[in-house]
mmCIF file of C-alpha atoms and ligand atoms in Angstrom:
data_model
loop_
_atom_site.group_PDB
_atom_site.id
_atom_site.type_symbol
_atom_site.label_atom_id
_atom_site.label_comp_id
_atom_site.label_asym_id
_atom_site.label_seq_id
_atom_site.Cartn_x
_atom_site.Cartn_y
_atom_site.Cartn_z
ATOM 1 C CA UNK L 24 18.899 -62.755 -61.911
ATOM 2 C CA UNK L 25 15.410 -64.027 -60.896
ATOM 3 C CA UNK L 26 14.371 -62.722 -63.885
ATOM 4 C CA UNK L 27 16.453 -64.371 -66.536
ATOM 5 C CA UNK L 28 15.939 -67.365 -64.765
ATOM 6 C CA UNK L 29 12.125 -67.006 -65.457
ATOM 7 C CA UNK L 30 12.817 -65.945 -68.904
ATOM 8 C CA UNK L 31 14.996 -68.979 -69.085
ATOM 9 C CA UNK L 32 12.280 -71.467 -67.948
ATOM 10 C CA UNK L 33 9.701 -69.763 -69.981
ATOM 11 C CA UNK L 34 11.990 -69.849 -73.724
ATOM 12 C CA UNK L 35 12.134 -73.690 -72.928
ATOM 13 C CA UNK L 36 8.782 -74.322 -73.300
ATOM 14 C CA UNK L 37 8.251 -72.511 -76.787
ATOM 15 C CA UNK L 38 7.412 -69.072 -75.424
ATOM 16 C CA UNK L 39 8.784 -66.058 -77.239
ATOM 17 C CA UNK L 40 10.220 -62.816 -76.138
ATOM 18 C CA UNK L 41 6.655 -61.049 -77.126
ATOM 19 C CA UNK L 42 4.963 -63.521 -74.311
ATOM 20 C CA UNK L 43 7.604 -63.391 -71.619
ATOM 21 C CA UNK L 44 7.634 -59.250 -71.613
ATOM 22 C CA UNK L 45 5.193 -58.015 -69.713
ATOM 23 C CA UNK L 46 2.776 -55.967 -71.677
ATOM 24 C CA UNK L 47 3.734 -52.298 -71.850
ATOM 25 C CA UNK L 48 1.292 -51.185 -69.200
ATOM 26 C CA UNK L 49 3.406 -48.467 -67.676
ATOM 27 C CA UNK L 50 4.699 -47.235 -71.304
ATOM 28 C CA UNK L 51 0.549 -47.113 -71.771
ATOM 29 C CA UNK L 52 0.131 -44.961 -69.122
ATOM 30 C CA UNK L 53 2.768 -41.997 -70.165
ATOM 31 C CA UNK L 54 0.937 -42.506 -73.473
ATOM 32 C CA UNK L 55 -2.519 -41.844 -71.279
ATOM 33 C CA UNK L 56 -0.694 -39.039 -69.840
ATOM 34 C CA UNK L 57 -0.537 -37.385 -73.702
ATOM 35 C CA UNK L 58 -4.097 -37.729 -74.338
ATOM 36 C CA UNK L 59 -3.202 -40.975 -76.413
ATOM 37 C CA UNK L 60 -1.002 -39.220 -79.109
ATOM 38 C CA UNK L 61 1.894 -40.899 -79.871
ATOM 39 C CA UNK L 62 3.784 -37.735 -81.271
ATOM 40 C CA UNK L 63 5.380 -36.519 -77.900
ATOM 41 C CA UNK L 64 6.048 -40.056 -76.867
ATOM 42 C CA UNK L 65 8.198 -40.279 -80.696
ATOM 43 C CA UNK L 66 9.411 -36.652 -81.134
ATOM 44 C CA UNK L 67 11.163 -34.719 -78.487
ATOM 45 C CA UNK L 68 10.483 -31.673 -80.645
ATOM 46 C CA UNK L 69 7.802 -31.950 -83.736
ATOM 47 C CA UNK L 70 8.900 -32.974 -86.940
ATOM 48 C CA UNK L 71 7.074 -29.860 -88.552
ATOM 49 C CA UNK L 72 9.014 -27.499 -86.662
ATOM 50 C CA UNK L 73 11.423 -25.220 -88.276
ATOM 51 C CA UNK L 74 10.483 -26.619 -91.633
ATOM 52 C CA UNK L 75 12.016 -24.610 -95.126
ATOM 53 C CA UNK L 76 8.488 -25.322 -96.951
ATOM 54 C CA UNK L 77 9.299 -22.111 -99.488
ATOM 55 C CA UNK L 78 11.626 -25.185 -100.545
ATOM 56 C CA UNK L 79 9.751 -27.323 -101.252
ATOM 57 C CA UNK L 80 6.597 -27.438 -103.417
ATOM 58 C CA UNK L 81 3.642 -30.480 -103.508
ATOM 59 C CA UNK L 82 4.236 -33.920 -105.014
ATOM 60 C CA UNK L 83 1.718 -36.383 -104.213
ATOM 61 C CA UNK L 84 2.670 -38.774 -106.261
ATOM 62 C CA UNK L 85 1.976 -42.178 -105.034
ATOM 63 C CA UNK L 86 -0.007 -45.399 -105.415
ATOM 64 C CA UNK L 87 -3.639 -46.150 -104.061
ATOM 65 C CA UNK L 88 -3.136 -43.598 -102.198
ATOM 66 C CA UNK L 89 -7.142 -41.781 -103.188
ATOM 67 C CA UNK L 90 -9.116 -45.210 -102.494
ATOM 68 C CA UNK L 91 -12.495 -44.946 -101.884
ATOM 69 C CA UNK L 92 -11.906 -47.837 -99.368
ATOM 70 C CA UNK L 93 -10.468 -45.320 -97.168
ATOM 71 C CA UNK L 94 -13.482 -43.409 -97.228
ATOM 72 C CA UNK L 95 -15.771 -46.171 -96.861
ATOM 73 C CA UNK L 96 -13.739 -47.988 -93.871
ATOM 74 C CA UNK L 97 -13.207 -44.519 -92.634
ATOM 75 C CA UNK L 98 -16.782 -43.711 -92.215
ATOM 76 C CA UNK L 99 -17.478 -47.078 -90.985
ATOM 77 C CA UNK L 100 -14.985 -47.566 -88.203
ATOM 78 C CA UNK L 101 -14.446 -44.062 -86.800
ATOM 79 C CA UNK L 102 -11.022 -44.744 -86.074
ATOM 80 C CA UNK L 103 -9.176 -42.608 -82.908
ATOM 81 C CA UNK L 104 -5.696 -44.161 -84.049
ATOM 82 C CA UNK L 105 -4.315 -45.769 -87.508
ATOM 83 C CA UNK L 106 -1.001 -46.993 -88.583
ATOM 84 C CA UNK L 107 0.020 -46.764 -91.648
ATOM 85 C CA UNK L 108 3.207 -48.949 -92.583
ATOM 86 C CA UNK L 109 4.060 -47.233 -95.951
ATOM 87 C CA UNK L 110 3.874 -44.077 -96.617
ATOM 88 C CA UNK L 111 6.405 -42.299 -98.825
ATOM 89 C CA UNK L 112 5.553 -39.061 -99.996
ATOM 90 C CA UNK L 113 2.142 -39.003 -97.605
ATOM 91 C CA UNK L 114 -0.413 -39.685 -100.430
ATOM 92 C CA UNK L 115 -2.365 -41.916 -98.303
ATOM 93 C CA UNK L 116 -1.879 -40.828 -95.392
ATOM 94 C CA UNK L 117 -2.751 -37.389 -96.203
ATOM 95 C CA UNK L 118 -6.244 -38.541 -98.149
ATOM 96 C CA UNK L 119 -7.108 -40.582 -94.398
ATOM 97 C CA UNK L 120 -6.446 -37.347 -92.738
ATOM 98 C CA UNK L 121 -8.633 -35.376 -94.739
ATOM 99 C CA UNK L 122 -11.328 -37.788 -95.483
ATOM 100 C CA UNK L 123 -11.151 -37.915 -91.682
ATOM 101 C CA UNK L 124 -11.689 -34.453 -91.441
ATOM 102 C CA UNK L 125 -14.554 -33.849 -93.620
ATOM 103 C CA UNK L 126 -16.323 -36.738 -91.285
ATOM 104 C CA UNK L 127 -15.607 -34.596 -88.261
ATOM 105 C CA UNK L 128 -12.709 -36.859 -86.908
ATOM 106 C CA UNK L 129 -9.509 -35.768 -85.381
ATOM 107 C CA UNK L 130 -7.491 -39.327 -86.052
ATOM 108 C CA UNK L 131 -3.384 -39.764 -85.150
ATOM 109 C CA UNK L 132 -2.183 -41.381 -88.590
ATOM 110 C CA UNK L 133 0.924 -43.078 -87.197
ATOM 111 C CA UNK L 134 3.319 -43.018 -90.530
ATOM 112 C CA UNK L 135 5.604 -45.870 -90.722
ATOM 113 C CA UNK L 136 8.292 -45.621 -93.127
ATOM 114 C CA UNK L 137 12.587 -45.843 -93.389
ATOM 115 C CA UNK L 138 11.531 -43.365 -96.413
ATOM 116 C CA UNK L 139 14.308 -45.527 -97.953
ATOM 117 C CA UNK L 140 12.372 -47.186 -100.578
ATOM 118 C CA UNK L 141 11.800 -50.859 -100.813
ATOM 119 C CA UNK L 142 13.568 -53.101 -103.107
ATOM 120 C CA UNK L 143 11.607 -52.289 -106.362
ATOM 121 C CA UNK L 144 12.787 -48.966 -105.992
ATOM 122 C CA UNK L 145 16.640 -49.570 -105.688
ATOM 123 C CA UNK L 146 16.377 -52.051 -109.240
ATOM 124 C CA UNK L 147 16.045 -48.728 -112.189
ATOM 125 C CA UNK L 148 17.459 -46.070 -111.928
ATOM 126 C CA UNK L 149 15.519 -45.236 -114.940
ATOM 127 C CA UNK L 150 12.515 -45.438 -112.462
ATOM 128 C CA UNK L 151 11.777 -41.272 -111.879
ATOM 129 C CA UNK L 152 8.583 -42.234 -110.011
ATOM 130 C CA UNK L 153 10.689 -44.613 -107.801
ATOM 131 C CA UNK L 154 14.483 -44.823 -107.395
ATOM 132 C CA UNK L 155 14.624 -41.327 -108.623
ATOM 133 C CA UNK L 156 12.093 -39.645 -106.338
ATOM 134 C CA UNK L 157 14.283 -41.088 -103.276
ATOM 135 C CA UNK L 158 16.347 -37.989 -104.227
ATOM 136 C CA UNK L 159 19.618 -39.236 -102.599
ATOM 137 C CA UNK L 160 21.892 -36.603 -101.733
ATOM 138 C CA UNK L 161 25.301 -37.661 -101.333
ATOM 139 C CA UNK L 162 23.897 -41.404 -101.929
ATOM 140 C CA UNK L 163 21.375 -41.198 -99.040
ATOM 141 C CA UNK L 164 17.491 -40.714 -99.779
ATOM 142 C CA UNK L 165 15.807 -37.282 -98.921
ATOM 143 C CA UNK L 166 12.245 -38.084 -99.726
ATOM 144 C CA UNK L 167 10.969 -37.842 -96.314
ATOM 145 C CA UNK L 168 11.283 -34.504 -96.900
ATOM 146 C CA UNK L 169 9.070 -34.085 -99.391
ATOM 147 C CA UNK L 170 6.557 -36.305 -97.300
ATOM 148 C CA UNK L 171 7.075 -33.786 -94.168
ATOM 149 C CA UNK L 172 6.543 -30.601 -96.934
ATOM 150 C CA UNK L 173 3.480 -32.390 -98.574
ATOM 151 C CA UNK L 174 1.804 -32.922 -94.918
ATOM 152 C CA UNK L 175 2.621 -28.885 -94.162
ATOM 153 C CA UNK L 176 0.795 -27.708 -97.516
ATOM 154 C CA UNK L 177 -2.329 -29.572 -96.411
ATOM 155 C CA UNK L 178 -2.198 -28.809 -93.020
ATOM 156 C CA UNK L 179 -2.345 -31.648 -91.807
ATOM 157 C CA UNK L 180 0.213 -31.672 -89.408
ATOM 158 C CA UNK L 181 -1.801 -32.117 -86.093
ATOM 159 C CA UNK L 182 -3.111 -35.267 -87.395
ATOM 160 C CA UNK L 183 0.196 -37.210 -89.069
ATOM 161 C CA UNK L 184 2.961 -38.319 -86.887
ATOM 162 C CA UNK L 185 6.138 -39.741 -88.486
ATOM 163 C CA UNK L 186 7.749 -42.906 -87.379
ATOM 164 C CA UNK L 187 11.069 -42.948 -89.337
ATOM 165 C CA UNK L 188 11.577 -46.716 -88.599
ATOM 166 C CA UNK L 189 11.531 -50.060 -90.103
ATOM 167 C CA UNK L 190 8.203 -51.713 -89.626
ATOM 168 C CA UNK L 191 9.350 -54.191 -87.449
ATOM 169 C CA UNK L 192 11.444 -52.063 -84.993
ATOM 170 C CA UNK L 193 8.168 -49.672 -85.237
ATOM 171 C CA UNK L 194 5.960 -52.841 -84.095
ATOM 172 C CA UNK L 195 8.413 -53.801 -81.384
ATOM 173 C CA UNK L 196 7.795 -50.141 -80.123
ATOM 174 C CA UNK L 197 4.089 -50.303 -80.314
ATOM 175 C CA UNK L 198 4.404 -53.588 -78.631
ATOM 176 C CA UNK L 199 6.381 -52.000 -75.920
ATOM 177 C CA UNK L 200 4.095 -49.024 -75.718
ATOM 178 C CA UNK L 201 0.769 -51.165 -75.666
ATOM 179 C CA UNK L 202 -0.624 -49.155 -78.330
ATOM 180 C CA UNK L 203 -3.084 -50.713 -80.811
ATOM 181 C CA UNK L 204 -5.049 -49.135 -83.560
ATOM 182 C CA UNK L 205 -8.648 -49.801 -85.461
ATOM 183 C CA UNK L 206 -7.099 -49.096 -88.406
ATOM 184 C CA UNK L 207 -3.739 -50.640 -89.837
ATOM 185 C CA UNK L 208 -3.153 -50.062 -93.456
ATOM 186 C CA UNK L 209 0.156 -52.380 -94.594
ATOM 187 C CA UNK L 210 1.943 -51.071 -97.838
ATOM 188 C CA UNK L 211 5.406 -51.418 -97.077
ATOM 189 C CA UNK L 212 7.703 -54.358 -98.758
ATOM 190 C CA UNK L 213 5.661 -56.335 -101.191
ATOM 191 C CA UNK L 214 7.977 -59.509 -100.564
ATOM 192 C CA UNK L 215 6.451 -62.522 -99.279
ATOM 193 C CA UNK L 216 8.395 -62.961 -96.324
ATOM 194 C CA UNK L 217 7.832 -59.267 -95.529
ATOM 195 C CA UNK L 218 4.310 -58.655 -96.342
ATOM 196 C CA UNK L 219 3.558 -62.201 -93.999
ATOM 197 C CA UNK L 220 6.245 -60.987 -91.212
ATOM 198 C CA UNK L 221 4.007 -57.556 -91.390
ATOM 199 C CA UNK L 222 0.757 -59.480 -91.153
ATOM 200 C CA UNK L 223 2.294 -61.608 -87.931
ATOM 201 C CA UNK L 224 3.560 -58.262 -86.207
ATOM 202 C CA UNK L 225 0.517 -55.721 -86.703
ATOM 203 C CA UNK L 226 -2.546 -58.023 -86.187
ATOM 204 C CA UNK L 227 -1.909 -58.134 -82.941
ATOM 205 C CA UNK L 228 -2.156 -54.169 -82.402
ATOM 206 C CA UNK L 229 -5.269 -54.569 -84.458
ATOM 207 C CA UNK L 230 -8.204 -53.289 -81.635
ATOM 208 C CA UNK L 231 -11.431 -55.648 -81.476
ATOM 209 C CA UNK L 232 -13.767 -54.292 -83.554
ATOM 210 C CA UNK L 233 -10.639 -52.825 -86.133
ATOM 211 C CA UNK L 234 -9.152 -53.577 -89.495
ATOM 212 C CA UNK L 235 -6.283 -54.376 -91.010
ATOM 213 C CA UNK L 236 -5.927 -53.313 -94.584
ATOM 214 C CA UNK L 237 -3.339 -54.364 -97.527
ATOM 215 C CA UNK L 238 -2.710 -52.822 -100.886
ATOM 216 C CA UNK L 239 -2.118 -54.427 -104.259
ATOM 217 C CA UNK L 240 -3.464 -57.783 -104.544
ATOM 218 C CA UNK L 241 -2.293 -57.860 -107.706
ATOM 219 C CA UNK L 242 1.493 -58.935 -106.068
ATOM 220 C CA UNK L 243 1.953 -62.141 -106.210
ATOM 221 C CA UNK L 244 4.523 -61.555 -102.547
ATOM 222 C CA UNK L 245 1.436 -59.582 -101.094
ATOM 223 C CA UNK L 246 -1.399 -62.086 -102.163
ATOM 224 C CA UNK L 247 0.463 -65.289 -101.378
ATOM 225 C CA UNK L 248 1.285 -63.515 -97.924
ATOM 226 C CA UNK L 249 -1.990 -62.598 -96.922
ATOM 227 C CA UNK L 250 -3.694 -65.618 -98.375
ATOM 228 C CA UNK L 251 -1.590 -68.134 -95.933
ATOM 229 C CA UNK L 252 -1.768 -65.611 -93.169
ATOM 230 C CA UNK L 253 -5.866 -65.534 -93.242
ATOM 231 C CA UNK L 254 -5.891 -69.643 -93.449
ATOM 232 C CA UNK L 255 -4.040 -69.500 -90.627
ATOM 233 C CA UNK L 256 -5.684 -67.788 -88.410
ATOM 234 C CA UNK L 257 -9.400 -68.587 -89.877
ATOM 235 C CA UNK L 258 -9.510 -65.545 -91.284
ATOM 236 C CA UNK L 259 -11.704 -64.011 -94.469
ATOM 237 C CA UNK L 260 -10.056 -61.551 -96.633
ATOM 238 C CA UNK L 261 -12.233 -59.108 -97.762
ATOM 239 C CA UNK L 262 -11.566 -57.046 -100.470
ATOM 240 C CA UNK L 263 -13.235 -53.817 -101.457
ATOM 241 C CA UNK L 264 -12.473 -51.197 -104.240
ATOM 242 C CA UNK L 265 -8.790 -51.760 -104.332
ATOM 243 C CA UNK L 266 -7.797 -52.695 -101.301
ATOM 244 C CA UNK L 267 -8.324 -55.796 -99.110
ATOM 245 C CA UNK L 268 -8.492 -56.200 -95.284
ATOM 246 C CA UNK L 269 -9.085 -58.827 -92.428
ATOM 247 C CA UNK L 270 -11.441 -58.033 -89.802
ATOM 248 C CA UNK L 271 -10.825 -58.321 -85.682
ATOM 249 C CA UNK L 272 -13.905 -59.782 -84.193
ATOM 250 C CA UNK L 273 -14.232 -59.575 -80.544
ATOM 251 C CA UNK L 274 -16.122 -56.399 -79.498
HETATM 252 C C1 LIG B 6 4.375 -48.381 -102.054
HETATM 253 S S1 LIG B 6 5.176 -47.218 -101.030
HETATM 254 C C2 LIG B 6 3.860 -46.572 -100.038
HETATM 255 C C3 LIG B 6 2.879 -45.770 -100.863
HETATM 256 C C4 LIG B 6 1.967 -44.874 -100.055
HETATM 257 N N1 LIG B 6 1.097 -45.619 -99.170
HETATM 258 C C5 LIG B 6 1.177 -43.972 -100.977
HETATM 259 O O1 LIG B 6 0.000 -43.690 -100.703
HETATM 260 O O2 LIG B 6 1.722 -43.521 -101.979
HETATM 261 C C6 LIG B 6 6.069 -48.276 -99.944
HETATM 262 C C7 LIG B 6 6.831 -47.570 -98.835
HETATM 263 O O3 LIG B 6 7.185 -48.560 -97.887
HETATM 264 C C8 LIG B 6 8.444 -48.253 -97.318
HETATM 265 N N2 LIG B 6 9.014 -49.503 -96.797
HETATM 266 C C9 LIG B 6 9.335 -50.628 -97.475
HETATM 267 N N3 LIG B 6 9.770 -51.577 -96.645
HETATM 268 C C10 LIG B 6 9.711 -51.062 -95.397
HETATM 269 C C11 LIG B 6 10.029 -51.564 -94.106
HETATM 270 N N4 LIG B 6 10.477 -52.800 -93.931
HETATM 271 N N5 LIG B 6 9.856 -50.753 -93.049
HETATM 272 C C12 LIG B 6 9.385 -49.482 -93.204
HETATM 273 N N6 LIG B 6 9.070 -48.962 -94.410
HETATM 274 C C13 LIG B 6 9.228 -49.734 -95.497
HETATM 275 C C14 LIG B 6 9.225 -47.612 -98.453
HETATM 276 O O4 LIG B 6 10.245 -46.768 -97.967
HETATM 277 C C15 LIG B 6 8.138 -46.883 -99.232
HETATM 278 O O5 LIG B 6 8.081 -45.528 -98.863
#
């Protein structure tokens, strides 16, 4: 009762939902509890368990997914955590992991990803690399599969967690978690109004000191996103190889 009559007062003058919760500071502490990784916190039983890999054989295919950014941000910023928001078949996630590796880190690659495709991929269904490497099965996709298969043949599986989840309900959980990363790669939707509502909902789980990195420029949704999201908040993008990030200052 007290409560929503806080919550009350506070939504009158302007404040939203994200300000009125209190920071997840117990949810922090259960993910303290599991040395930091998020896996047991997301997966009551590991998504690698059990799995029918003689099944299934390797298909990278992806986009950006080799960058030498990675390396070079990689190398750089040492990251403990990194989100990804986009994964599909793992391409990217599975080069961080590795690149990771050869630098002597141990990274959790938080994967977020429906592994439903986004809208480019639902328009041809002449599209093999896109609508038809969803794979539906009775109309739904299956690709995750693939993704969870791809992760197994390069043994990366202690290092990639899955977060089956739209990128907004994922950042609601980080939120609620308090978890923040010093990497964030965003290649989800390439919409406008996605790509900015990304922007709005992961730079704050950006650590001081961490990045925030976009794929393909070259869309006009993505560019015209990030563009009015950096002159908002003062921001410089930089780009480098093909990617393009915005820095946290602060440490
Ligand atoms: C361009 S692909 C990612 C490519 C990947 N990074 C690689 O290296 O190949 C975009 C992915 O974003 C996912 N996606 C699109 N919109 C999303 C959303 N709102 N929430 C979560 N995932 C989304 C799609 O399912 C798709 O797998």
């Amino acid at each position: 009762m007290i409560k929503s009559l806080l919550k009350s007062f506070f939504y009158r003058f302007g404040y939203s939902i994200h300000k009125v919760r209190p920071t997840g500071a117990r949810a922090a502490l259960e993910a303290e509890k599991v040395g930091g990784r998020l896996l047991p916190l997301i997966h009551a039983e590991s998504p690698f368990a059990h799995f029918p890999l003689g099944e299934y054989g390797e298909d990278l295919a992806g986009w950006g997914s080799q960058s030498v950014a990675f390396d070079q941000l990689l190398a750089e910023r040492k990251p403990q955590r990194i989100i990804e928001v986009g994964t599909w078949k793992g391409g990217s996630a599975i080069h961080m992991a590795e690149v990771s590796r050869r630098l002597g880190m141990e990274p959790e690659i938080i994967c977020v990803d429906t592994w439903l495709g986004a809208v480019e991929f639902w328009t041809d269904q002449g599209d093999a690399e896109r609508y038809g490497a969803l794979r539906c099965r009775q109309g739904y996709p299956t690709v995750y599969y693939q993704f969870v298969a791809n992760v197994l043949h390069r043994g990366c599986q202690e290092m990639i967690t899955p977060f089956p989840q739209t990128s907004t309900i994922a950042a609601l959980w980080f939120r609620r978690y308090g978890v923040t990363a010093e990497l964030i790669y965003i290649d989800g939707s390439h919409e406008e109004d996605d790509v900015y509502a990304d922007l709005v909902s992961y730079w704050d789980l950006v650590r001081a000191g961490g990045v925030l990195v976009g794929d393909d420029w070259n869309w006009d949704g993505v560019r015209l996103a990030a563009t009015r999201f950096a002159r908002e908040q003062g921001l410089q993008v930089v780009h480098l190889a093909d990617k393009w990030y915005l820095e946290k200052g602060g440490v």
